[in-house]
PDB file of C-alpha atoms in Angstrom:
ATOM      1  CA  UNK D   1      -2.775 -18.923   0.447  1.00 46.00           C
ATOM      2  CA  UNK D   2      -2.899 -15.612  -1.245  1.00 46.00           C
ATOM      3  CA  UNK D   3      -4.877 -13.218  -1.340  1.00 44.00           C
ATOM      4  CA  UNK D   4      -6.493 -11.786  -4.559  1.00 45.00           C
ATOM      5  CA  UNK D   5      -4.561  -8.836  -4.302  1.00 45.00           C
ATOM      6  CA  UNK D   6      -1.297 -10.640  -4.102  1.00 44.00           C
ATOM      7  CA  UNK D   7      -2.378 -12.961  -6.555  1.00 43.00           C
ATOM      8  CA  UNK D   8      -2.717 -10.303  -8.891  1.00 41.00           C
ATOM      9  CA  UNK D   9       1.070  -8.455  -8.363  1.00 46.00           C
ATOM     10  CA  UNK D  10       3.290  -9.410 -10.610  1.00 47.00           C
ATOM     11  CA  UNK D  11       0.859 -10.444 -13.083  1.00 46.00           C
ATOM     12  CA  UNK D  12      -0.069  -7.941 -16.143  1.00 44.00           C
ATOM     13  CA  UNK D  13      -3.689  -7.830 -15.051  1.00 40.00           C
ATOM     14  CA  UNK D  14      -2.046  -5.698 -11.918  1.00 45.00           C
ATOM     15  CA  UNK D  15       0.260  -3.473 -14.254  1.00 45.00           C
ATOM     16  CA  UNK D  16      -2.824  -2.601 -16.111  1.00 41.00           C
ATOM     17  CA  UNK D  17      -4.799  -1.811 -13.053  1.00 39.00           C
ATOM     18  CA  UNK D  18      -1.867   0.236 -11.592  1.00 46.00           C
ATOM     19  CA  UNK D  19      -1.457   2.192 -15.465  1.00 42.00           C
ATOM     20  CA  UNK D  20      -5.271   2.808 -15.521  1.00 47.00           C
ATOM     21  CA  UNK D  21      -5.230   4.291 -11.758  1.00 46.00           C
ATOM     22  CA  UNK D  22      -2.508   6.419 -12.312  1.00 48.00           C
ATOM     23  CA  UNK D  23      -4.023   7.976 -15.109  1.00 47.00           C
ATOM     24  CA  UNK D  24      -7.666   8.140 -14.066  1.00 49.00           C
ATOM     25  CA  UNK D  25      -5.901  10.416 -10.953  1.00 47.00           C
ATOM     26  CA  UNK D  26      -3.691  12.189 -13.388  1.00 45.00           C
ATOM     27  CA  UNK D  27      -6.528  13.112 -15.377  1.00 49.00           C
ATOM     28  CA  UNK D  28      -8.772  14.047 -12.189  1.00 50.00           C
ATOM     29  CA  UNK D  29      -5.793  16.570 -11.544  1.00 49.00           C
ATOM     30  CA  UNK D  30      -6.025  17.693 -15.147  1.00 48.00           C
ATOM     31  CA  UNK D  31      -9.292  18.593 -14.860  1.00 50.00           C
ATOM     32  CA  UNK D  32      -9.083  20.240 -11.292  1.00 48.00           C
ATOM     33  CA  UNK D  33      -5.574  22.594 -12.885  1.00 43.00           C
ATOM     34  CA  UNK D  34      -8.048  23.008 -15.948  1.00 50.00           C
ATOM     35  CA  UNK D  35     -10.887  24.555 -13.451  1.00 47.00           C
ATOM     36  CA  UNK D  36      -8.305  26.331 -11.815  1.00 47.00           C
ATOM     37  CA  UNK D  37      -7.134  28.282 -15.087  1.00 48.00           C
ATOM     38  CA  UNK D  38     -10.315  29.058 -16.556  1.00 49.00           C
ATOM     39  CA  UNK D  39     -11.445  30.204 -13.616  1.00 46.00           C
ATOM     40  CA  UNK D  40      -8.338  32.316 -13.350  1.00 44.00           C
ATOM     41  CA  UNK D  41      -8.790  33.370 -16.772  1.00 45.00           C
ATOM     42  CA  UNK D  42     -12.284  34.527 -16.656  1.00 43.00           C
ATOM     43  CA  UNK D  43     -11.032  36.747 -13.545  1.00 46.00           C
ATOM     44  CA  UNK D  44      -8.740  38.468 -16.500  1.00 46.00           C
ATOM     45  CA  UNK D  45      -9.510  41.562 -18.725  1.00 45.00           C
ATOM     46  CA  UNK D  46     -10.389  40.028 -21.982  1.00 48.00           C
ATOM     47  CA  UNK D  47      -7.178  40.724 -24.191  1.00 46.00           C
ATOM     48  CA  UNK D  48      -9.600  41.925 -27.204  1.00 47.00           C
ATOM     49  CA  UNK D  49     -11.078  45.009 -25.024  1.00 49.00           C
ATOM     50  CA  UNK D  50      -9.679  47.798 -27.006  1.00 59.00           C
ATOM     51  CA  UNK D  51      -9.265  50.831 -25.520  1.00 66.00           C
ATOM     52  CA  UNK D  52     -10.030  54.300 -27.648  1.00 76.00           C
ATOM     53  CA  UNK D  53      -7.897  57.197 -26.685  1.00 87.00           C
ATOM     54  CA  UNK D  54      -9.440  60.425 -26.338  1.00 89.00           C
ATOM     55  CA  UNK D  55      -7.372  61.921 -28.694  1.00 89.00           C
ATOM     56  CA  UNK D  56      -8.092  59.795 -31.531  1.00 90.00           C
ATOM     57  CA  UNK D  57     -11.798  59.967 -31.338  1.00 92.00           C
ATOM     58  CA  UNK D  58     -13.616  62.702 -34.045  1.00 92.00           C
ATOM     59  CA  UNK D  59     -14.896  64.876 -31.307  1.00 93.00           C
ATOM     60  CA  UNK D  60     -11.487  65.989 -30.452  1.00 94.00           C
ATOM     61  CA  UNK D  61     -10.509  65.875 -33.908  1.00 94.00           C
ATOM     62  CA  UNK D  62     -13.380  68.454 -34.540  1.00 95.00           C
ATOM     63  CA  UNK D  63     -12.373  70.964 -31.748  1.00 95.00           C
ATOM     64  CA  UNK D  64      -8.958  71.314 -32.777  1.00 94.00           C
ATOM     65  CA  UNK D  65      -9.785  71.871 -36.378  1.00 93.00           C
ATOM     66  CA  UNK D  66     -12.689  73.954 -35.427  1.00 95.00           C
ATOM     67  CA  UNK D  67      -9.905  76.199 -32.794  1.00 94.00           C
ATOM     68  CA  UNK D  68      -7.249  76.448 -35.639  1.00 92.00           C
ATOM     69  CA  UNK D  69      -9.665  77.310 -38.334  1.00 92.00           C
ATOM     70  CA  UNK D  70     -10.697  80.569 -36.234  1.00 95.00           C
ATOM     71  CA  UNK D  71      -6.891  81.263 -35.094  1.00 92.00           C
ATOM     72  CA  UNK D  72      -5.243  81.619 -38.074  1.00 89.00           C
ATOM     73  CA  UNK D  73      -7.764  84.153 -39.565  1.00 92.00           C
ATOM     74  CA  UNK D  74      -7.792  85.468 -36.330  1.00 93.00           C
ATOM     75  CA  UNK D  75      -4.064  86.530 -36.087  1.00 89.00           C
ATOM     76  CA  UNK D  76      -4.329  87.507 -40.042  1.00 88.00           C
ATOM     77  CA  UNK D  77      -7.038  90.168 -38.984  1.00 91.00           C
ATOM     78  CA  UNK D  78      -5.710  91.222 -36.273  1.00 90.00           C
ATOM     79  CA  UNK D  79      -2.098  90.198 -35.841  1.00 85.00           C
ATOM     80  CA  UNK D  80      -0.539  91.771 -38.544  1.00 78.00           C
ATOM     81  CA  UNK D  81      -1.481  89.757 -41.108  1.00 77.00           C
ATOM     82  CA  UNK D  82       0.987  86.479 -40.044  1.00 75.00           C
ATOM     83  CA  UNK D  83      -0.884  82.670 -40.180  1.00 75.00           C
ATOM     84  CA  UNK D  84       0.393  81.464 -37.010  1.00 74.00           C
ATOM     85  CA  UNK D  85      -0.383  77.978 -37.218  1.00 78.00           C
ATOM     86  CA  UNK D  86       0.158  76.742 -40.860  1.00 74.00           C
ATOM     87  CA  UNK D  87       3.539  77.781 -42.098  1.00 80.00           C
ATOM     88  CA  UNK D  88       3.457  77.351 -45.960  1.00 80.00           C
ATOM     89  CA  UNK D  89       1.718  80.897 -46.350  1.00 79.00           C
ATOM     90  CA  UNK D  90       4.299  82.439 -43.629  1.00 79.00           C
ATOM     91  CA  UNK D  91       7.053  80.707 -46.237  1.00 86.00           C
ATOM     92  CA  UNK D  92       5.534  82.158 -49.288  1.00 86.00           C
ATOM     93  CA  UNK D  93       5.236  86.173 -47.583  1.00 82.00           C
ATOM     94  CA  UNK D  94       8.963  85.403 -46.412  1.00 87.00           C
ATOM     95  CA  UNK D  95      10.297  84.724 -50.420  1.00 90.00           C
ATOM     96  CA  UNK D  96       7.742  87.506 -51.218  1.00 89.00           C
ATOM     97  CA  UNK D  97       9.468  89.943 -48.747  1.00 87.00           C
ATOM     98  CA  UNK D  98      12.969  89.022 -49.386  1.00 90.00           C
ATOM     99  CA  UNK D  99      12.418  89.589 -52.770  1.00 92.00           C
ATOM    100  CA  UNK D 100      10.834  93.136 -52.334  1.00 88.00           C
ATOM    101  CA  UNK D 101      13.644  94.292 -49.810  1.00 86.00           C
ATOM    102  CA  UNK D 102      10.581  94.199 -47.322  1.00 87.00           C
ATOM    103  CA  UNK D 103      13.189  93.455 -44.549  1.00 84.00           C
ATOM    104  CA  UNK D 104      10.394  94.202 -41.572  1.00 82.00           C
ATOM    105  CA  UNK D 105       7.826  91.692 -43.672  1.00 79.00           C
ATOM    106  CA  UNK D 106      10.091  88.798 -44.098  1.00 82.00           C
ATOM    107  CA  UNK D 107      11.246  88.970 -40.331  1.00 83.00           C
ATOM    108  CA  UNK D 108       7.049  88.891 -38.879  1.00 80.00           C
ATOM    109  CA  UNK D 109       7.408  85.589 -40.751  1.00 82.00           C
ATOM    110  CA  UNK D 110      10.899  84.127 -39.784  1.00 88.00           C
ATOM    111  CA  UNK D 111       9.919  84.489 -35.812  1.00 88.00           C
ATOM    112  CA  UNK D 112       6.399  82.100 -35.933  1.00 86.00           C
ATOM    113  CA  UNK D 113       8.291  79.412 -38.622  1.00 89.00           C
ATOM    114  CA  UNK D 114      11.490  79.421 -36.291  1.00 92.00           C
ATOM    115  CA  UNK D 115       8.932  78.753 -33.243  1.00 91.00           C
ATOM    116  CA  UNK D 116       6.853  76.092 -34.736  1.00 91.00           C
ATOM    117  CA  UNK D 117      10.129  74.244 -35.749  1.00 93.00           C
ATOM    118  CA  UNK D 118      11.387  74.291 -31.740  1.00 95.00           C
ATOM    119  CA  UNK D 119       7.547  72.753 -31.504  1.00 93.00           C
ATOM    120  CA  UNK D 120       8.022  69.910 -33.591  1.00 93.00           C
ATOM    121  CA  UNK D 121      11.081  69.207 -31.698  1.00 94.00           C
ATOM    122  CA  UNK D 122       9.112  69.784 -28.475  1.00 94.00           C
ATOM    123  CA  UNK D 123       6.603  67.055 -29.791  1.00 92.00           C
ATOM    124  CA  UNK D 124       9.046  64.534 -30.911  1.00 92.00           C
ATOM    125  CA  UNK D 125      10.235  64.343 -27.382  1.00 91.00           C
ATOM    126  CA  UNK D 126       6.749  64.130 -25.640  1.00 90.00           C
ATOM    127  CA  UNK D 127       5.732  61.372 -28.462  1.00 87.00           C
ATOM    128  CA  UNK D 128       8.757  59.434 -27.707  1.00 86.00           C
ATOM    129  CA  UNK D 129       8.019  58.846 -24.036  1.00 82.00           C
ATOM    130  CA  UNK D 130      10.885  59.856 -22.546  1.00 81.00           C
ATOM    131  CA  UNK D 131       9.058  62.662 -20.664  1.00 84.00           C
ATOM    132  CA  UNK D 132       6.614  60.528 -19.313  1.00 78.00           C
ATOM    133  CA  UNK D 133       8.390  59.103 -16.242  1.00 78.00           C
ATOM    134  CA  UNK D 134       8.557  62.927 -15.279  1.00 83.00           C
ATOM    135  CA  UNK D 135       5.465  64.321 -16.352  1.00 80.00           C
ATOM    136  CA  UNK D 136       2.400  62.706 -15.870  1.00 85.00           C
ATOM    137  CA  UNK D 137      -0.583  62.911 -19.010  1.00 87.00           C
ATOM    138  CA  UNK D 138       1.670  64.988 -20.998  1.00 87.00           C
ATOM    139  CA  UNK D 139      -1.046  65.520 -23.608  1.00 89.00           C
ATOM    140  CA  UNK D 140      -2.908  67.068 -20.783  1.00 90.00           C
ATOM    141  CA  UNK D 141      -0.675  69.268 -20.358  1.00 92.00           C
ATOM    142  CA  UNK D 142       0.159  70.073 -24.118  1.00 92.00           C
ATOM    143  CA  UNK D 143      -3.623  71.192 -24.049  1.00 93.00           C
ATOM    144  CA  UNK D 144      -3.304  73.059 -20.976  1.00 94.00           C
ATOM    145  CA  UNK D 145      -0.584  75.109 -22.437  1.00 94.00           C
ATOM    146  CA  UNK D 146      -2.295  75.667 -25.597  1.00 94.00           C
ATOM    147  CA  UNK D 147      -5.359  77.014 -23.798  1.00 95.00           C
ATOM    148  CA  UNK D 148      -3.337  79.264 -21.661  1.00 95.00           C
ATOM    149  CA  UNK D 149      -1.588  80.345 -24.050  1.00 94.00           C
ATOM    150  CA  UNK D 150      -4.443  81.756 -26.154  1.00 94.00           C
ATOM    151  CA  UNK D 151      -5.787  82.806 -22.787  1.00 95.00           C
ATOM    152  CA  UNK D 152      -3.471  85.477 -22.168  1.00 95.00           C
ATOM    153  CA  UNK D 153      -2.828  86.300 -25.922  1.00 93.00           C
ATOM    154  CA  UNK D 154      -6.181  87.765 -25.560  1.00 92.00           C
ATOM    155  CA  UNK D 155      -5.157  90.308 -22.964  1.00 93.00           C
ATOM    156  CA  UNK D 156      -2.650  91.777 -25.028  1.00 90.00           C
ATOM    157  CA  UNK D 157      -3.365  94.931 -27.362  1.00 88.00           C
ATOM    158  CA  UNK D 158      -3.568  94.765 -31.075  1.00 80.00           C
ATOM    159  CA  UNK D 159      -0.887  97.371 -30.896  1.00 77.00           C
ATOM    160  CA  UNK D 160       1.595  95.487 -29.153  1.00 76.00           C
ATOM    161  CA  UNK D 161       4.124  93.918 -31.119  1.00 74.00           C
ATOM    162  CA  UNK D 162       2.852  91.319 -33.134  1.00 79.00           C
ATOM    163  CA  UNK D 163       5.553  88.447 -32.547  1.00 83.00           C
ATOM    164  CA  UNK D 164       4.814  88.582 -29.003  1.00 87.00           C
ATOM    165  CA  UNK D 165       1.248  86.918 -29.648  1.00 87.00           C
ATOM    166  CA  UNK D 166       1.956  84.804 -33.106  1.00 86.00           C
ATOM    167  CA  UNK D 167       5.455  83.151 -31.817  1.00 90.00           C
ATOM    168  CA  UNK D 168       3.913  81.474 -29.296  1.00 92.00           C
ATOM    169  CA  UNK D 169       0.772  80.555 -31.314  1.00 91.00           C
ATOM    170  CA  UNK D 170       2.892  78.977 -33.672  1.00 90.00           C
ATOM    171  CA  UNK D 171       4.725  76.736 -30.685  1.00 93.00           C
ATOM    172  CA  UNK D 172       1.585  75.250 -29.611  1.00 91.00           C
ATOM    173  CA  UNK D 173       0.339  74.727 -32.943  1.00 89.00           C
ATOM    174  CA  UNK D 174       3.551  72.633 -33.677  1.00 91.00           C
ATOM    175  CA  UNK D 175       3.014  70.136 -30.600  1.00 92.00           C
ATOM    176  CA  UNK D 176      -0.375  69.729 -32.060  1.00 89.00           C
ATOM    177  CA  UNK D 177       0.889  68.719 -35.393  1.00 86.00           C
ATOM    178  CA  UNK D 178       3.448  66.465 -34.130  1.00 88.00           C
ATOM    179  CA  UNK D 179       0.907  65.280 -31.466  1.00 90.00           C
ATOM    180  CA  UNK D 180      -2.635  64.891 -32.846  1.00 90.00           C
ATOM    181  CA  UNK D 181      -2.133  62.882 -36.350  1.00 89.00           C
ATOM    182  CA  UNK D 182      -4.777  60.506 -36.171  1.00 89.00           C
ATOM    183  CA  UNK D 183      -8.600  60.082 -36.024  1.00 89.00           C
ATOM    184  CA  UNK D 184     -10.673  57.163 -35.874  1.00 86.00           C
ATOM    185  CA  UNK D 185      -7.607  55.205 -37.061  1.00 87.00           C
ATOM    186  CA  UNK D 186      -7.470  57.607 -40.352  1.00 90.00           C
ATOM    187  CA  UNK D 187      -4.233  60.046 -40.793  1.00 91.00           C
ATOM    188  CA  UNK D 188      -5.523  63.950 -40.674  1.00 90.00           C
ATOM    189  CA  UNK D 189      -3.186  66.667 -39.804  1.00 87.00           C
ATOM    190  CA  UNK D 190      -5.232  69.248 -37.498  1.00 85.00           C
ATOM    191  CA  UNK D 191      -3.358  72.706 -38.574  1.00 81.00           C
ATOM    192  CA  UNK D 192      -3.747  72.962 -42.189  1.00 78.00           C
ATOM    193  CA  UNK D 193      -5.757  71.736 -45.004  1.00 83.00           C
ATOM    194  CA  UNK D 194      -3.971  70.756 -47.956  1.00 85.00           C
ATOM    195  CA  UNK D 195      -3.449  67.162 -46.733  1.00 88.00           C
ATOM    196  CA  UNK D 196      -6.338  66.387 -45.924  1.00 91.00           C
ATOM    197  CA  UNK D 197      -7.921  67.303 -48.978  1.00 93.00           C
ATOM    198  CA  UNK D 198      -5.412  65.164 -50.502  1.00 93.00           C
ATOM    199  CA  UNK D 199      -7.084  61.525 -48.044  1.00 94.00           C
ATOM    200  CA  UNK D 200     -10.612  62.938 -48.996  1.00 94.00           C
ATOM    201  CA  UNK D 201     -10.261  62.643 -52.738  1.00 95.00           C
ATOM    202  CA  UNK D 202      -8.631  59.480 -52.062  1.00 94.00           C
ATOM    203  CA  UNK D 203     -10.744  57.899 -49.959  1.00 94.00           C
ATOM    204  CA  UNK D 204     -13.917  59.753 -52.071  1.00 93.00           C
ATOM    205  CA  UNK D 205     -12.044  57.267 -55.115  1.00 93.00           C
ATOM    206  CA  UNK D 206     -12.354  54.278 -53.225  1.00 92.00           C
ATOM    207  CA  UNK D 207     -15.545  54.553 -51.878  1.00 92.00           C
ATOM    208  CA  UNK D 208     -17.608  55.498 -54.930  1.00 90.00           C
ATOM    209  CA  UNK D 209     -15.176  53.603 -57.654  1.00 90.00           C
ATOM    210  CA  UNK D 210     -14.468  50.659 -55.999  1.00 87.00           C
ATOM    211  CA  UNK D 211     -17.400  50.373 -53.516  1.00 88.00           C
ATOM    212  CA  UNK D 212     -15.138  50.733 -50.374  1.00 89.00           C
ATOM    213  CA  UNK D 213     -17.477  50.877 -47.432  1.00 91.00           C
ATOM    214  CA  UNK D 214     -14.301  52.238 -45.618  1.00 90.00           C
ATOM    215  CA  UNK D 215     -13.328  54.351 -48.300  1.00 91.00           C
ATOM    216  CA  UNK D 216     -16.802  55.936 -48.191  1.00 92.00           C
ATOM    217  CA  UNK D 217     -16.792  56.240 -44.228  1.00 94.00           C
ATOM    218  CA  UNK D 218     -13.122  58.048 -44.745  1.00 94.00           C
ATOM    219  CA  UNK D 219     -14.692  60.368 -46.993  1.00 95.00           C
ATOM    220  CA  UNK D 220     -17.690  61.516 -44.860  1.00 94.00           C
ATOM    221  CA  UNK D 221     -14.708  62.101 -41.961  1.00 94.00           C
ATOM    222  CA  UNK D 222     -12.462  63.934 -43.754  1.00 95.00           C
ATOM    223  CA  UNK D 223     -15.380  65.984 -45.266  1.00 95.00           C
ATOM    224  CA  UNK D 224     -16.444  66.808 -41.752  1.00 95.00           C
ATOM    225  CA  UNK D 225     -12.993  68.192 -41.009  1.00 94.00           C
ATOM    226  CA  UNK D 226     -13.036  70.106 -43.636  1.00 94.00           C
ATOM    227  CA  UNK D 227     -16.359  71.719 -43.673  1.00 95.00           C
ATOM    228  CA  UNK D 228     -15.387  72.222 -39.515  1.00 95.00           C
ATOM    229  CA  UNK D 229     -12.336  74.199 -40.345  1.00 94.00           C
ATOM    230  CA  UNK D 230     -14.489  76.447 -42.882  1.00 95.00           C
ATOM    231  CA  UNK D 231     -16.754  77.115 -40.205  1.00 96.00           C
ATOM    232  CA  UNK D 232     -14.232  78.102 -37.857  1.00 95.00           C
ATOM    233  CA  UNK D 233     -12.446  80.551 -40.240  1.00 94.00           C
ATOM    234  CA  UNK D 234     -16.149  82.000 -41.117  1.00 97.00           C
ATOM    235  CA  UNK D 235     -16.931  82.275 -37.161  1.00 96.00           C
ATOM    236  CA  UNK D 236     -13.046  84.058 -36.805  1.00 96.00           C
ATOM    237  CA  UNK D 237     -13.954  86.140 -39.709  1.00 96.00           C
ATOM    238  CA  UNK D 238     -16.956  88.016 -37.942  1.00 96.00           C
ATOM    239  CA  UNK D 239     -15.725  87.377 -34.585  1.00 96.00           C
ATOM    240  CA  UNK D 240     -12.536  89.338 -34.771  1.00 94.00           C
ATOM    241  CA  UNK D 241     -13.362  92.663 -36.353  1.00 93.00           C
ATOM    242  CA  UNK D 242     -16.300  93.157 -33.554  1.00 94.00           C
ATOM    243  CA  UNK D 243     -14.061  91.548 -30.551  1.00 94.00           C
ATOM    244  CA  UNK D 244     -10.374  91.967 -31.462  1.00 91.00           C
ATOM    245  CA  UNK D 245      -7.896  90.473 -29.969  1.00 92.00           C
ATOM    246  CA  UNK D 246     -10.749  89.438 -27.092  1.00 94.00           C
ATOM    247  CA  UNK D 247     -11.746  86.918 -29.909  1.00 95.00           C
ATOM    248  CA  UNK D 248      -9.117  84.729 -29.414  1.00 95.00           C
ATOM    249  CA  UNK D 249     -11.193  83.340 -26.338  1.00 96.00           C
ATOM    250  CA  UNK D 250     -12.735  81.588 -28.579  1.00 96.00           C
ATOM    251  CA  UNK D 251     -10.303  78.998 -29.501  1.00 95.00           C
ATOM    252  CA  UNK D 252      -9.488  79.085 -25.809  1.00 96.00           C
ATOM    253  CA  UNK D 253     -12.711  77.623 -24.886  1.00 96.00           C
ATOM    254  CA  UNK D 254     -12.651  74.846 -27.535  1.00 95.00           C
ATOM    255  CA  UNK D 255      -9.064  73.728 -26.501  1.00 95.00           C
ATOM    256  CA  UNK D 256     -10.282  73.876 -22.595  1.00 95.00           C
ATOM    257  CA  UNK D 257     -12.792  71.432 -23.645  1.00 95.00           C
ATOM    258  CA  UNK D 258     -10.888  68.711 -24.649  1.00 93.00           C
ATOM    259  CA  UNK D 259      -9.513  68.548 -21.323  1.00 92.00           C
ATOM    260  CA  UNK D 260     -12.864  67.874 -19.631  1.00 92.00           C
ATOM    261  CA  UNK D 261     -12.525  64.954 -22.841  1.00 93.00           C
ATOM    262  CA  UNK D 262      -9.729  63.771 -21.468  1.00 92.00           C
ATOM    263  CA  UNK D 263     -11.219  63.292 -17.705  1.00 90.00           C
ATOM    264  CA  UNK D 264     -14.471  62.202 -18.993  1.00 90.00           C
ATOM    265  CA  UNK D 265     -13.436  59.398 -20.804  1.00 88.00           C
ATOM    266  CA  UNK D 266     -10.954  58.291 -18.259  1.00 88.00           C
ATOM    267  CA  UNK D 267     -13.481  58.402 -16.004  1.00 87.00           C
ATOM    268  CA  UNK D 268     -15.889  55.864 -17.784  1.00 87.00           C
ATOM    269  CA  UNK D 269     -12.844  53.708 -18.211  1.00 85.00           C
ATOM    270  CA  UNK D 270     -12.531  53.131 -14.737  1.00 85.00           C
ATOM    271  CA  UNK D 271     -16.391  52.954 -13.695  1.00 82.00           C
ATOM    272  CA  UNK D 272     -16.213  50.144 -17.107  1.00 76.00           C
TER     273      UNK D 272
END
């Protein structure tokens, strides 16, 4: 006699049985694998954490304008009268002084424009990461350099040849400009002006014509900038005639500040 069980092989009551068994355990897998993953998942960093670089965020922005703003009046007052971080006035004196016979004028602009174009070059190299299997936090050490640099600029007398403190002015500003060329997401170029006048009446356009919330958040930034570089070329301006070349501490500070930025923040990234 047979047994229920036996009865019920061969018959399609037992391949339904066996079907529904085999997936009632291949869905008890499913949902032990599924436990498995999320709980893998939620052991993850969250893909959507965005991390903000120091050197994007406004307060650095604001130092370096507020450093370049005092150095370029700063070297005009007291370094012969050369702009050693934005180049288009240096251009202008060089046509002016070519075309006067000025031979010793043109050439105190020819040595700062020559250095700032090796520091562009410089910069493209650090930006395209080739340098960083060698050198670890380049930018770290781009500000390092800068504040150094001014450092020991300040040591040297006003009567000292000028190139000797504006060439190398002009290097580190060029690794900033190739460097430092954005701000909250925004383009702004840190040495000069003219550009960023340009965004601000742009983004001023957008956020009172077409009612651009981020057109009128642009504006407020760039006009920050702005009114920071003014107030660092007013500061230079009273600064320098009463210090002299000692003023260019200054600047030094600010830049030397942005490296406690940089360990600050990556600091709080790790403790997050």
């Amino acid at each position: 006699m047979n047994t229920p069980r036996r009865a019920l092989r061969g018959s399609r009551w037992h391949k339904v049985f066996r079907v529904d068994r085999g997936t009632s355990a291949a869905r008890d897998g499913d949902d032990r694998l599924g436990e498995r993953d999320q709980s893998t998942r939620s052991q993850q960093p969250s893909p959507d954490v965005t991390v903000i670089k120091t050197e994007t965020t406004l307060r650095f922005a604001l130092l370096l304008t507020l450093a370049n703003g005092f150095i370029d009046v700063h070297t005009y007052l007291v370094r012969g009268g050369v702009f050693a971080t934005a180049q288009t006035v240096n251009l202008l004196f060089l046509g002016m002084g070519l075309a006067q016979r000025n031979w010793g004028s043109a050439m105190a602009r020819v040595w700062p424009m020559l250095a700032f174009l090796v520091g562009v070059a410089v910069a493209s190299y650090i930006q395209s990461g080739r340098i960083d299997q060698r050198v670890k936090h380049p930018l770290r050490w781009v500000m390092a350099l800068q504040a150094t640099v001014l450092a020991l600029i300040g040591f040297l007398p006003a009567s000292d040849s000028q190139l000797v403190a504006t060439v190398p002015i002009s290097f580190v500003a060029a690794l900033q400009l190739g460097l430092f060329r954005e701000i909250c997401g925004l383009k702004y170029v840190p040495v000069s002006i003219t550009g960023n006048i340009r965004r601000l009446v742009e983004a001023g356009y957008a956020g009172l014509v077409n009612r651009d919330q981020a057109g009128q958040a642009a504006f407020r930034l760039y006009a920050t900038l702005i009114i920071t570089l003014v107030v660092g070329a007013a500061t230079s301006t009273l600064a320098s005639p009463a210090m002299g070349e000692c003023a260019i501490w200054f600047p030094a500070g600010f830049i030397a500040v942005t490296l406690v930025l940089f360990i600050v923040d990556e600091r709080k990234r790790r403790e997050s």
